[in-house]
XYZ file of C-alpha atoms in Angstrom:
310
model
C 83.186 93.882 111.174
C 86.950 95.809 111.877
C 89.404 95.526 109.381
C 93.149 95.360 109.660
C 96.394 96.513 107.615
C 97.558 93.164 105.802
C 101.518 94.508 106.523
C 102.128 96.792 104.123
C 99.606 95.746 100.730
C 98.022 98.746 101.849
C 94.475 96.898 101.543
C 92.552 96.197 104.526
C 90.611 93.116 104.988
C 88.790 91.771 108.070
C 90.247 91.188 111.621
C 88.479 87.301 111.823
C 89.544 84.988 108.402
C 87.886 82.084 107.370
C 90.097 78.342 107.756
C 89.283 75.584 105.919
C 90.768 73.213 107.480
C 88.695 70.442 107.919
C 86.283 70.881 104.818
C 87.149 67.540 103.086
C 84.756 65.072 103.683
C 82.151 68.125 103.916
C 79.185 67.645 100.992
C 78.686 71.169 98.607
C 75.779 72.452 100.295
C 77.363 71.864 103.966
C 80.753 74.067 102.148
C 78.424 76.785 100.408
C 75.992 77.496 103.823
C 79.433 77.744 106.273
C 81.401 80.550 103.421
C 78.166 81.889 102.980
C 77.298 82.639 106.982
C 81.299 84.016 106.916
C 80.259 87.022 104.132
C 77.765 87.463 105.388
C 78.977 88.380 108.926
C 81.575 90.206 106.702
C 84.647 87.581 106.246
C 85.558 87.569 102.790
C 89.771 86.510 103.609
C 89.606 82.519 103.669
C 92.666 80.346 104.576
C 93.817 77.401 103.136
C 96.976 75.313 102.556
C 98.131 72.093 100.077
C 98.451 70.174 103.205
C 95.021 70.285 104.944
C 92.486 67.144 103.830
C 93.685 63.820 103.418
C 95.048 64.354 100.381
C 97.369 67.041 99.319
C 94.978 69.460 98.249
C 92.297 67.662 99.530
C 90.408 70.803 100.767
C 91.354 73.725 98.518
C 90.311 71.307 95.720
C 86.611 70.784 97.997
C 86.227 74.214 98.177
C 87.164 75.394 94.481
C 84.472 72.575 93.789
C 81.657 73.218 95.961
C 81.786 76.992 95.102
C 82.523 76.947 91.680
C 83.298 80.790 91.593
C 82.776 83.600 89.349
C 85.897 85.205 88.140
C 83.787 88.669 89.993
C 83.165 86.290 92.896
C 86.722 85.069 93.099
C 88.011 89.001 93.003
C 85.633 89.679 96.244
C 87.976 87.232 98.249
C 90.920 87.219 99.352
C 92.786 83.809 99.394
C 95.911 82.670 101.439
C 97.152 79.201 101.476
C 100.427 77.856 102.820
C 103.777 75.518 101.914
C 106.711 73.826 102.857
C 105.372 71.069 104.527
C 105.378 67.012 103.175
C 104.676 65.321 106.136
C 105.368 62.135 104.545
C 109.248 63.173 104.451
C 111.072 65.506 104.247
C 108.706 67.448 106.913
C 110.305 70.537 105.911
C 110.827 71.310 102.184
C 111.365 74.912 101.072
C 113.485 74.376 97.957
C 112.697 76.530 95.181
C 111.057 72.917 93.098
C 108.913 72.236 95.756
C 107.536 75.745 96.029
C 106.583 76.337 92.963
C 105.074 72.937 92.720
C 103.278 73.251 95.987
C 101.229 76.827 93.810
C 100.343 75.879 91.345
C 99.220 72.333 92.889
C 96.933 74.565 95.075
C 96.277 76.959 91.950
C 94.749 74.124 90.080
C 92.836 72.674 93.316
C 91.435 76.031 93.189
C 90.620 76.267 89.872
C 91.981 80.301 90.162
C 94.799 81.842 88.443
C 96.251 83.101 91.387
C 96.846 83.555 95.379
C 96.205 86.716 97.051
C 98.476 85.690 100.202
C 101.316 82.579 100.002
C 102.515 81.679 103.930
C 105.293 79.424 104.693
C 103.856 76.513 106.689
C 106.281 76.231 109.606
C 110.652 76.952 109.617
C 112.648 74.753 107.816
C 115.377 74.289 110.021
C 116.826 73.245 105.994
C 116.296 76.826 104.806
C 118.268 78.268 102.108
C 116.740 81.546 102.041
C 118.489 82.317 98.139
C 115.833 79.583 97.069
C 112.561 80.702 98.888
C 113.677 84.498 97.218
C 113.792 82.662 93.823
C 110.511 81.268 94.019
C 108.698 83.895 95.696
C 110.751 86.139 92.576
C 108.839 83.534 90.198
C 105.947 83.503 91.811
C 105.239 87.248 92.125
C 106.182 88.093 88.262
C 104.256 85.326 86.574
C 101.403 86.614 88.143
C 100.327 83.342 90.483
C 100.568 85.438 94.237
C 100.233 88.571 95.079
C 102.132 88.719 98.294
C 104.171 86.283 100.487
C 103.894 85.848 104.335
C 105.104 83.141 106.576
C 103.940 80.989 109.854
C 104.411 80.633 113.198
C 108.452 81.960 111.921
C 110.788 83.666 115.444
C 111.969 86.915 114.951
C 115.836 85.362 113.946
C 114.071 83.290 110.876
C 112.220 86.086 109.361
C 115.476 87.934 108.961
C 116.987 85.314 107.827
C 114.798 85.368 104.692
C 115.232 88.949 104.548
C 118.330 88.372 102.910
C 116.987 87.524 100.124
C 114.199 87.027 99.938
C 113.257 90.876 98.389
C 109.224 90.969 98.782
C 107.716 92.521 101.829
C 106.521 89.420 104.493
C 102.906 90.416 104.971
C 101.971 88.348 107.913
C 102.773 85.716 110.379
C 100.145 82.968 111.625
C 101.114 82.034 115.158
C 98.917 80.011 117.635
C 97.096 82.018 120.207
C 93.807 82.099 122.261
C 93.655 83.597 126.235
C 94.662 80.617 127.605
C 97.326 79.349 124.325
C 99.318 82.736 124.934
C 103.024 83.236 125.777
C 103.637 85.711 122.592
C 102.005 88.337 124.743
C 102.048 86.963 128.442
C 105.687 86.749 128.671
C 106.160 90.923 127.760
C 103.707 90.962 130.879
C 105.420 89.260 132.852
C 109.301 90.155 131.432
C 112.299 90.077 134.856
C 110.316 88.315 136.671
C 112.991 85.527 138.242
C 111.712 81.358 138.982
C 108.328 82.585 136.487
C 108.387 80.247 133.866
C 105.780 82.873 132.053
C 108.954 85.549 131.782
C 111.289 83.144 130.080
C 111.323 84.632 126.561
C 110.682 81.573 123.589
C 109.790 83.402 120.753
C 112.210 86.082 120.409
C 109.739 88.870 121.024
C 107.608 88.044 118.129
C 104.896 90.077 118.563
C 106.319 93.153 118.845
C 108.862 91.694 116.238
C 106.296 91.864 113.754
C 104.794 95.398 114.939
C 107.658 96.754 114.906
C 108.147 95.691 110.666
C 104.526 95.792 110.569
C 103.148 92.000 109.608
C 100.252 90.872 110.550
C 100.117 88.572 112.749
C 97.274 85.900 112.538
C 95.889 83.963 115.334
C 94.871 79.687 114.858
C 93.630 77.280 117.310
C 91.650 80.832 118.753
C 89.969 78.489 121.283
C 92.275 75.585 121.853
C 94.088 75.769 125.254
C 96.459 74.584 124.474
C 98.355 72.595 121.764
C 95.434 71.137 119.569
C 94.517 70.325 123.162
C 91.136 70.924 123.034
C 88.413 74.264 123.288
C 89.075 76.035 126.676
C 85.348 77.351 126.365
C 82.921 75.542 129.024
C 85.019 73.517 130.042
C 85.964 72.000 133.776
C 89.577 72.684 133.375
C 88.868 76.329 133.306
C 85.771 76.972 135.643
C 87.145 80.354 136.468
C 87.776 81.633 132.925
C 84.413 80.412 131.614
C 82.622 82.293 134.100
C 84.551 85.675 132.972
C 83.874 84.969 129.904
C 80.040 84.124 130.076
C 79.714 86.877 132.271
C 80.817 88.978 129.770
C 79.380 87.525 126.967
C 76.097 88.479 129.180
C 77.470 92.340 129.703
C 77.880 92.060 126.158
C 74.841 90.350 124.380
C 77.164 88.325 123.026
C 78.192 84.866 122.710
C 80.881 83.036 124.575
C 82.846 82.636 121.736
C 82.582 86.334 120.947
C 84.439 87.765 124.300
C 87.087 84.524 123.113
C 87.558 86.563 119.593
C 87.860 89.778 121.233
C 90.258 89.641 123.972
C 92.396 88.635 120.495
C 91.223 91.370 118.274
C 91.150 94.644 121.309
C 94.671 93.996 121.031
C 96.462 96.454 119.663
C 98.735 95.068 117.341
C 95.945 94.594 114.690
C 95.693 90.411 115.712
C 94.304 89.185 112.493
C 91.833 85.552 114.288
C 91.138 82.450 111.943
C 88.442 79.924 112.453
C 89.584 77.009 112.403
C 85.646 75.737 113.406
C 82.709 73.771 110.465
C 79.477 74.984 112.077
C 78.389 78.363 110.764
C 77.241 79.811 114.264
C 79.868 79.713 115.422
C 81.838 81.491 112.288
C 78.304 83.704 112.716
C 78.830 83.852 116.852
C 82.674 84.435 116.281
C 82.829 87.060 114.480
C 80.959 88.600 116.444
C 84.040 89.403 118.679
C 85.300 91.698 116.335
C 83.099 94.496 117.141
C 83.130 93.342 121.105
C 84.789 97.170 123.198
C 86.796 95.273 125.443
C 87.644 97.250 128.344
C 91.296 97.340 128.890
C 89.970 95.452 133.053
C 88.556 93.500 130.724
C 91.102 92.893 129.251
C 93.124 91.959 132.053
C 90.744 90.013 134.244
C 90.228 87.179 131.108
C 93.961 87.229 131.258
C 94.346 86.319 134.704
C 91.326 84.063 134.687
C 93.255 81.909 131.749
C 96.182 81.612 134.901
C 99.282 84.030 133.922
C 101.037 86.205 135.971
C 100.175 90.413 136.195
C 102.240 91.643 138.427
């Protein structure tokens, strides 16, 4: 499996990540099989969040209970979690107290002494950068978090944080799939009057991340839109699936690998976050890490997904 740099940490990490947002109801054997399949495929990067599961820290706890990691096994993994969403209100909270409390809850649930990475989980309109900076300083100096990043943040929101936060922001988790690719598509169609695709809505976040050595982590890589179902095999995307199936046959991989490859082929060096709980899909998607799509094939997929290439 190919690796990419994680921000400016100096660490090389796999360009496919195992996201564990749906494991709360899985039994121990199923969780272990899912993680074992990922490890066999070269994936040692695990993505969590405090709000994943029916109860707070539910999926983190389920992971720890099932895996029972020894210290050496823990050290082999990069474990990332996210904080800041409060589903029942106030919806977002990036205060010092909440961030520290959330991380400590994640550490207890995960039965570990530290997180490798902590992400701010979606932007908070009421964010006070000084509060975030104070929380990050405490979490870093106490050894509870080793690196920090964000999720779904714009360049302006990142710059606002950087006014106070001294730690490098190493990752930005953004929704991206071949059918949900505004962070890519806008730049391709820049300066085309009357075309919605050319409208900039994110401040050029993909180029910003590349310029500032922030690793983009692509979530929902197989979703057609915002949790609207997968595009693979879907009747609404006949042209795209025809191209995917042909390329899958060409490269002798499952169709899901081509969907992964479209993201990992991009020179930004992105990570693909897999949210599936099916081991076979994890193994198949991971194969896309090593599929060397040509430029022509990449753009053919892009056009078949409905985007304009001038």
